[in-house]
mmCIF file of C-alpha atoms in Angstrom:
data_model
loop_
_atom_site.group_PDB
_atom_site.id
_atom_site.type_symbol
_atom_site.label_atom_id
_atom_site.label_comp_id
_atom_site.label_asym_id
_atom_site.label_seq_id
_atom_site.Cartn_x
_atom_site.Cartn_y
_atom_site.Cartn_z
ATOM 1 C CA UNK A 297 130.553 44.898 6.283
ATOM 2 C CA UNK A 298 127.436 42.695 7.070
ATOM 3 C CA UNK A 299 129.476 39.590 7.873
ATOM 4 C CA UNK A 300 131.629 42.191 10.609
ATOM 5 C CA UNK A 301 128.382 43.512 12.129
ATOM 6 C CA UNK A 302 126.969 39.646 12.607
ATOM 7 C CA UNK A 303 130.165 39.182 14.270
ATOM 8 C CA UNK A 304 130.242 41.728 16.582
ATOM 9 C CA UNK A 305 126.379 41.215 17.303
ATOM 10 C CA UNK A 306 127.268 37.486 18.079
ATOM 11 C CA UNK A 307 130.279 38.577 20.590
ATOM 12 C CA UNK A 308 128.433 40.866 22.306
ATOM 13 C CA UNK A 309 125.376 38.693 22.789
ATOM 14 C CA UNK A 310 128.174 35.926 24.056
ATOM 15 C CA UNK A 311 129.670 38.044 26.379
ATOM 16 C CA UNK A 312 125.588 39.476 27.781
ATOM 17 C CA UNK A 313 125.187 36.073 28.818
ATOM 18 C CA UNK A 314 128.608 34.927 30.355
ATOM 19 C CA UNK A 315 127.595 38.287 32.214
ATOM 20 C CA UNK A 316 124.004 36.821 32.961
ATOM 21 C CA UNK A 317 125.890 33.742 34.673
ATOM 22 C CA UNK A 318 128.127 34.977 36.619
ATOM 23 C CA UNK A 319 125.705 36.798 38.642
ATOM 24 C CA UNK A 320 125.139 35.118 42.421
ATOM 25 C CA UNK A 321 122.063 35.611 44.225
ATOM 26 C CA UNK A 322 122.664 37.134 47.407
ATOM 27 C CA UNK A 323 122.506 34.723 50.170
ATOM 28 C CA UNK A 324 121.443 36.325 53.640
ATOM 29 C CA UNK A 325 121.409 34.066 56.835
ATOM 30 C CA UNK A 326 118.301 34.197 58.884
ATOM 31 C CA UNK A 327 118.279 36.907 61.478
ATOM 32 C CA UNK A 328 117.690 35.333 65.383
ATOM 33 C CA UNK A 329 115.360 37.010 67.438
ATOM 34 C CA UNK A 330 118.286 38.430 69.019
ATOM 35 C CA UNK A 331 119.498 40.653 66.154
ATOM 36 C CA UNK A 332 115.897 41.384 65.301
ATOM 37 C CA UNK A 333 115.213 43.073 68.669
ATOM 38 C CA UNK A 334 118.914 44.899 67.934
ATOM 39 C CA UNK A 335 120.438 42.888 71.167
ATOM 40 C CA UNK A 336 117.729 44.428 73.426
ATOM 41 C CA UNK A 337 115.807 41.643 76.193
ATOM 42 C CA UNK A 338 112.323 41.684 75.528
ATOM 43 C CA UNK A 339 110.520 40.682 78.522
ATOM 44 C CA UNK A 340 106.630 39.160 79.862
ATOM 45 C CA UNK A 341 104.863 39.154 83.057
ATOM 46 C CA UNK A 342 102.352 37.250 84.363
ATOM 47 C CA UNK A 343 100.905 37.932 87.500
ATOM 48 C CA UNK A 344 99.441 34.708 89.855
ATOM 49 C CA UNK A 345 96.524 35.410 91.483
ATOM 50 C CA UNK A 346 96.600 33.928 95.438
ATOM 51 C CA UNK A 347 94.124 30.939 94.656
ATOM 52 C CA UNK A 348 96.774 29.611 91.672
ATOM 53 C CA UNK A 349 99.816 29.729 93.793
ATOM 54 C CA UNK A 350 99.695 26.411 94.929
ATOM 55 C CA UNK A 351 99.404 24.377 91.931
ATOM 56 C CA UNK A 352 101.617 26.727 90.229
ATOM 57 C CA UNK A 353 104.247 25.386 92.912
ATOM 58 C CA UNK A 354 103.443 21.935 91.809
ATOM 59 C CA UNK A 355 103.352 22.063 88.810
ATOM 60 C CA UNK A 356 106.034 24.364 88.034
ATOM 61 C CA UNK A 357 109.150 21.908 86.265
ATOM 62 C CA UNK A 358 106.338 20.900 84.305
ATOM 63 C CA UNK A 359 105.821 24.329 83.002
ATOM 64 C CA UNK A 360 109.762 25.783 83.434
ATOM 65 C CA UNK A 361 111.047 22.266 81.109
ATOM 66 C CA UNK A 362 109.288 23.126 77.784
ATOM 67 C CA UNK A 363 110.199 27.078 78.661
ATOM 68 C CA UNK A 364 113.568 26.812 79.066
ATOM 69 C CA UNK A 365 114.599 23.575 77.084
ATOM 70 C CA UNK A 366 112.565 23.828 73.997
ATOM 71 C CA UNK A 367 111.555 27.700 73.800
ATOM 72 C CA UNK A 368 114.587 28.635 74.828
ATOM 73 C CA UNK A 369 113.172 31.323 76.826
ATOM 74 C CA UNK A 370 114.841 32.153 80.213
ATOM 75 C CA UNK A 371 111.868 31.863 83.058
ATOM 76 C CA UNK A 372 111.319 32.304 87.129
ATOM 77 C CA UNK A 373 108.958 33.294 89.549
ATOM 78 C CA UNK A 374 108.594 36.749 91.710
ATOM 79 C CA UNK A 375 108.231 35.674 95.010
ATOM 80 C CA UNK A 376 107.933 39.251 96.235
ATOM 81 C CA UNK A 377 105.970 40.184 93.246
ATOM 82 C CA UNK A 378 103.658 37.143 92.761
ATOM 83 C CA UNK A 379 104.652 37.106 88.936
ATOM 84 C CA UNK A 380 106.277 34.685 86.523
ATOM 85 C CA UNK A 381 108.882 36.917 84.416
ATOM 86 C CA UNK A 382 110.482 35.621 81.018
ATOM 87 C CA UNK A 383 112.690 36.994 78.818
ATOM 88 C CA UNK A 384 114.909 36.176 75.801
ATOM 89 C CA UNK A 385 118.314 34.977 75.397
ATOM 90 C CA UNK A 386 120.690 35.158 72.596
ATOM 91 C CA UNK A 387 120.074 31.600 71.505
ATOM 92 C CA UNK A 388 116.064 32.045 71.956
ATOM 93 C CA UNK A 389 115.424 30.948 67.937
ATOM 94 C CA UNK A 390 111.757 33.041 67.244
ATOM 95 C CA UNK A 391 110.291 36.464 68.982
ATOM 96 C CA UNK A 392 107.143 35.060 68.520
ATOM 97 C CA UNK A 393 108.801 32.179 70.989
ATOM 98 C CA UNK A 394 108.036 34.818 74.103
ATOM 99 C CA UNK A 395 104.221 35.461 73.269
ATOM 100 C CA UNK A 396 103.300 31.394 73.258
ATOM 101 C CA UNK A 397 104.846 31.103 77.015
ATOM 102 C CA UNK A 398 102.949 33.875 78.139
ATOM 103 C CA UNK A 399 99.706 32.497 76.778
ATOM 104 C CA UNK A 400 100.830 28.974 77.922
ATOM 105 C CA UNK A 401 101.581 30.050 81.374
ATOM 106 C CA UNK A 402 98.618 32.710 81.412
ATOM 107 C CA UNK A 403 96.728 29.776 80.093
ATOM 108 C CA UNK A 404 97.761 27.773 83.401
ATOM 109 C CA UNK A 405 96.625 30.633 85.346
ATOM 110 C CA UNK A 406 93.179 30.747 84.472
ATOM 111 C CA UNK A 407 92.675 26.787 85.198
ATOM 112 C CA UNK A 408 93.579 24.904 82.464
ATOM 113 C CA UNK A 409 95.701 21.822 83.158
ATOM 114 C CA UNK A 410 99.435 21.944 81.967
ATOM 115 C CA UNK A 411 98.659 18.984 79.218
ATOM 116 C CA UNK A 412 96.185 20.786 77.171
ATOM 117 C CA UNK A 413 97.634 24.454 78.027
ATOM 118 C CA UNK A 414 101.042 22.606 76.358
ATOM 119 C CA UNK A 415 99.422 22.696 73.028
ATOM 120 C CA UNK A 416 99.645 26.389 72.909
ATOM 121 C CA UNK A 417 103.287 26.215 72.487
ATOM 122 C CA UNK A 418 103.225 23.837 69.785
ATOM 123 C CA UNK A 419 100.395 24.851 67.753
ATOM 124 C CA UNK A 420 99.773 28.466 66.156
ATOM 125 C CA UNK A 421 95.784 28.388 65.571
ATOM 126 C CA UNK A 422 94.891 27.655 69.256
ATOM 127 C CA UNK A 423 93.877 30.401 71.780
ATOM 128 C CA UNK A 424 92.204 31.315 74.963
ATOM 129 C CA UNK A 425 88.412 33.100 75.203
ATOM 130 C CA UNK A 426 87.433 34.601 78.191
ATOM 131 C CA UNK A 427 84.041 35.638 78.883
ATOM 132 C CA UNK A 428 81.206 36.446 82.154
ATOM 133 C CA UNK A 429 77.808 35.343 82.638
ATOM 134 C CA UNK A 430 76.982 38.715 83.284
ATOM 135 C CA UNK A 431 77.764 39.739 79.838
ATOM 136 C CA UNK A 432 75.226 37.299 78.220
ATOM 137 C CA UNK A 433 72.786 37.777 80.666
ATOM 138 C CA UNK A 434 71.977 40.071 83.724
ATOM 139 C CA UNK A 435 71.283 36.874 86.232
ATOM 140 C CA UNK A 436 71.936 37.601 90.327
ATOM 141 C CA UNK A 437 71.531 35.279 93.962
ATOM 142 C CA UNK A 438 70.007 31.713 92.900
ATOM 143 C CA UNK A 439 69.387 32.603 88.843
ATOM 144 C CA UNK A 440 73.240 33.036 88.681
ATOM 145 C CA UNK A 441 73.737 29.630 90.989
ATOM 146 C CA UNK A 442 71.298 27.451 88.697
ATOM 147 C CA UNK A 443 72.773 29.105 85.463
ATOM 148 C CA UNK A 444 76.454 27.872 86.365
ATOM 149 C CA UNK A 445 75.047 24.570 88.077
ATOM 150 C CA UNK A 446 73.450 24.063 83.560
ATOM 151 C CA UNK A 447 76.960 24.676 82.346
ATOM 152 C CA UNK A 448 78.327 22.012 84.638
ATOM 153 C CA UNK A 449 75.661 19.628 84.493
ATOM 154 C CA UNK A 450 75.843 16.939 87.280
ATOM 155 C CA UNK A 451 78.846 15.463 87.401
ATOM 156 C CA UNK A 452 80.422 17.953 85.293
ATOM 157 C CA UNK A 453 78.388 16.207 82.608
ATOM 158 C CA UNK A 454 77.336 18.860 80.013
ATOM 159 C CA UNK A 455 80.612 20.384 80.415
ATOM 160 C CA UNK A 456 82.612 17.754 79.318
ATOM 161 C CA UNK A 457 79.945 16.380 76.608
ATOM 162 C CA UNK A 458 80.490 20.511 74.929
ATOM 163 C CA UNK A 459 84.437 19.860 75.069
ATOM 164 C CA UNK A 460 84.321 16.623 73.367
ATOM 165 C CA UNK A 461 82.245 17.216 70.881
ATOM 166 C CA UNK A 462 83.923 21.174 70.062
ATOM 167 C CA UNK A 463 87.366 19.453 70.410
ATOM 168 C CA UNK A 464 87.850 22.479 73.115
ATOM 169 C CA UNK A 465 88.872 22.780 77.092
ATOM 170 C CA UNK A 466 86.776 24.603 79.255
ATOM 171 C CA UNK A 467 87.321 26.421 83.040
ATOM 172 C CA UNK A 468 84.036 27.414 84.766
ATOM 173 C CA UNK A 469 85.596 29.691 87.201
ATOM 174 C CA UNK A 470 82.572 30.968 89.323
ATOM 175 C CA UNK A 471 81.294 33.670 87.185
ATOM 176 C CA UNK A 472 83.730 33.722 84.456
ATOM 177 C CA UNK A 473 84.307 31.186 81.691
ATOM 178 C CA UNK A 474 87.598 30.290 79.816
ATOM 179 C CA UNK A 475 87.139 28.458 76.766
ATOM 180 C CA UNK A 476 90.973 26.932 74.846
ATOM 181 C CA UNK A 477 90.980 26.026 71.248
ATOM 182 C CA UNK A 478 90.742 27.003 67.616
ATOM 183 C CA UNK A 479 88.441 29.686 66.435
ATOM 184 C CA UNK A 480 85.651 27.850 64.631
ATOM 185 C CA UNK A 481 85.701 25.359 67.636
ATOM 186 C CA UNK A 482 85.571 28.313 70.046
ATOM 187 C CA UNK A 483 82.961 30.165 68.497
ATOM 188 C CA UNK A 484 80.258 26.566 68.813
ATOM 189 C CA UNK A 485 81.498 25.821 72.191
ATOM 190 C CA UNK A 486 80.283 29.468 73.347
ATOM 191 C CA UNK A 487 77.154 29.171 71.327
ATOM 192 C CA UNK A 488 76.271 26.297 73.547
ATOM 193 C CA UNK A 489 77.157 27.737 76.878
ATOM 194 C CA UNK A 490 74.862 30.777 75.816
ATOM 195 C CA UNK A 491 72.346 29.075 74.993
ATOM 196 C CA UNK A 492 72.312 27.194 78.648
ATOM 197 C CA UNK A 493 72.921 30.829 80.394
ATOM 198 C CA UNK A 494 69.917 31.630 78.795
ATOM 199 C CA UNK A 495 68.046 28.750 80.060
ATOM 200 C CA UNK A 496 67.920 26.215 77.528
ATOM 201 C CA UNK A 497 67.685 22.596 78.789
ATOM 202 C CA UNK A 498 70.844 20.909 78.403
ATOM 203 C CA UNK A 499 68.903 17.938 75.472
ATOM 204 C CA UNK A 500 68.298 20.925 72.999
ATOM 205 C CA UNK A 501 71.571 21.888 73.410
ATOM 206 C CA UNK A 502 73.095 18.670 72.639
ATOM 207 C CA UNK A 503 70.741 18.003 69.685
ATOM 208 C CA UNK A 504 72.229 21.722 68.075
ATOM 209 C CA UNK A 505 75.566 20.846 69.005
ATOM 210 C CA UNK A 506 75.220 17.140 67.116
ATOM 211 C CA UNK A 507 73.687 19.408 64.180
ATOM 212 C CA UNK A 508 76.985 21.397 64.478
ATOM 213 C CA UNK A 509 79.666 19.243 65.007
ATOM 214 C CA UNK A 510 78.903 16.823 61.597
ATOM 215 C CA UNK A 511 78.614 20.132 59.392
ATOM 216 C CA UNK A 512 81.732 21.032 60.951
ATOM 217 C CA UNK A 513 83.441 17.271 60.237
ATOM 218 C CA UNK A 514 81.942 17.639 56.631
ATOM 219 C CA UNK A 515 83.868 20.808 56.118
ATOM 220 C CA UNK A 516 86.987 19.158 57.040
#
């Protein structure tokens, strides 16, 4: 009786493992953005203010060629409108494909040249600040004059000293200030124009932003 019960034990723990092997994982495809967004166009606009017109004319197979080629995302302008409209096809191979040409052509839009704007299509971590003299401080007639005339520096000096040194791109568009780039980056490029808006002289500034920079290459 013992040796039958071993036996049958035995076939049934064979047969609980030929069971065991036969099962397949399931093997599901990757869904395209299409089929995510069940077959509906999802669409961006971007309106051009009058003063970017112009370069956006000249520069504009520059910005439709990695849209359309490499995005895959289908792109024109509005003359009537004034705005650049995209949208996604069926081949388009990532949603988030449609958010990094907006930024990359809103990018454009707020001054930035197409080569470093490009790098928002290619890398995830970068993105565009935006922020006013007026909200760091109040500052009016020749105070507001001599507080964007420190950011620039002569020459554009100071300006381009902060970008190097933050790895960052910076537009200095009358009042308003556009800073591109990664977050930690962002956040000591912005220290540094503050500090000028509030009327530090431009040799502190670079001695803090030395101080910054090698903690930050030490990190890294």
């Amino acid at each position: 009786m013992q040796s039958n019960k071993g036996a049958a034990s035995m076939e049934v723990e064979e047969t609980v493992a030929t069971e065991t092997k036969t099962v397949a994982k399931p093997n599901f495809k990757p869904l395209t953005a299409h089929e995510v967004s069940d077959g509906q166009v999802q669409f961006r606009k971007i309106p051009v203010p009058r003063h970017r017109y112009t370069p956006l004319k000249k520069a504009w197979m520059d910005i439709y060629t990695p849209i359309y080629d490499q995005m895959k995302i289908d792109i024109r302008m509005n003359v009537k409108t004034r705005n650049v409209e995209m949208m996604t096809r069926r081949d388009t191979p990532d949603v988030s494909n449609l958010q990094k040409c907006a930024d990359f052509v809103h990018a454009f839009v707020l001054g930035f040249d197409v080569i470093d704007a490009i790098a928002l299509l290619r890398m995830d971590e970068l993105y565009v600040d935006s922020f006013e003299i007026k909200d760091v401080k109040t500052l009016k007639g020749e105070h507001l004059s001599r507080a964007i005339g420190r950011l620039s520096g002569k020459g554009g000096k100071t300006k381009f000293a902060i970008e190097n040194s933050t790895k960052t791109r910076i537009v200095i568009a009358d009042t308003k200030i556009h800073i591109l780039g990664s977050f930690s980056n962002i956040k000591v490029a912005r220290d540094s124009l503050c500090s000028l808006i509030m009327g530090s002289p431009a040799g502190k500034v670079y001695s803090k932003l030395r101080a910054v920079t090698a903690r930050l290459a030490e990190r890294f």
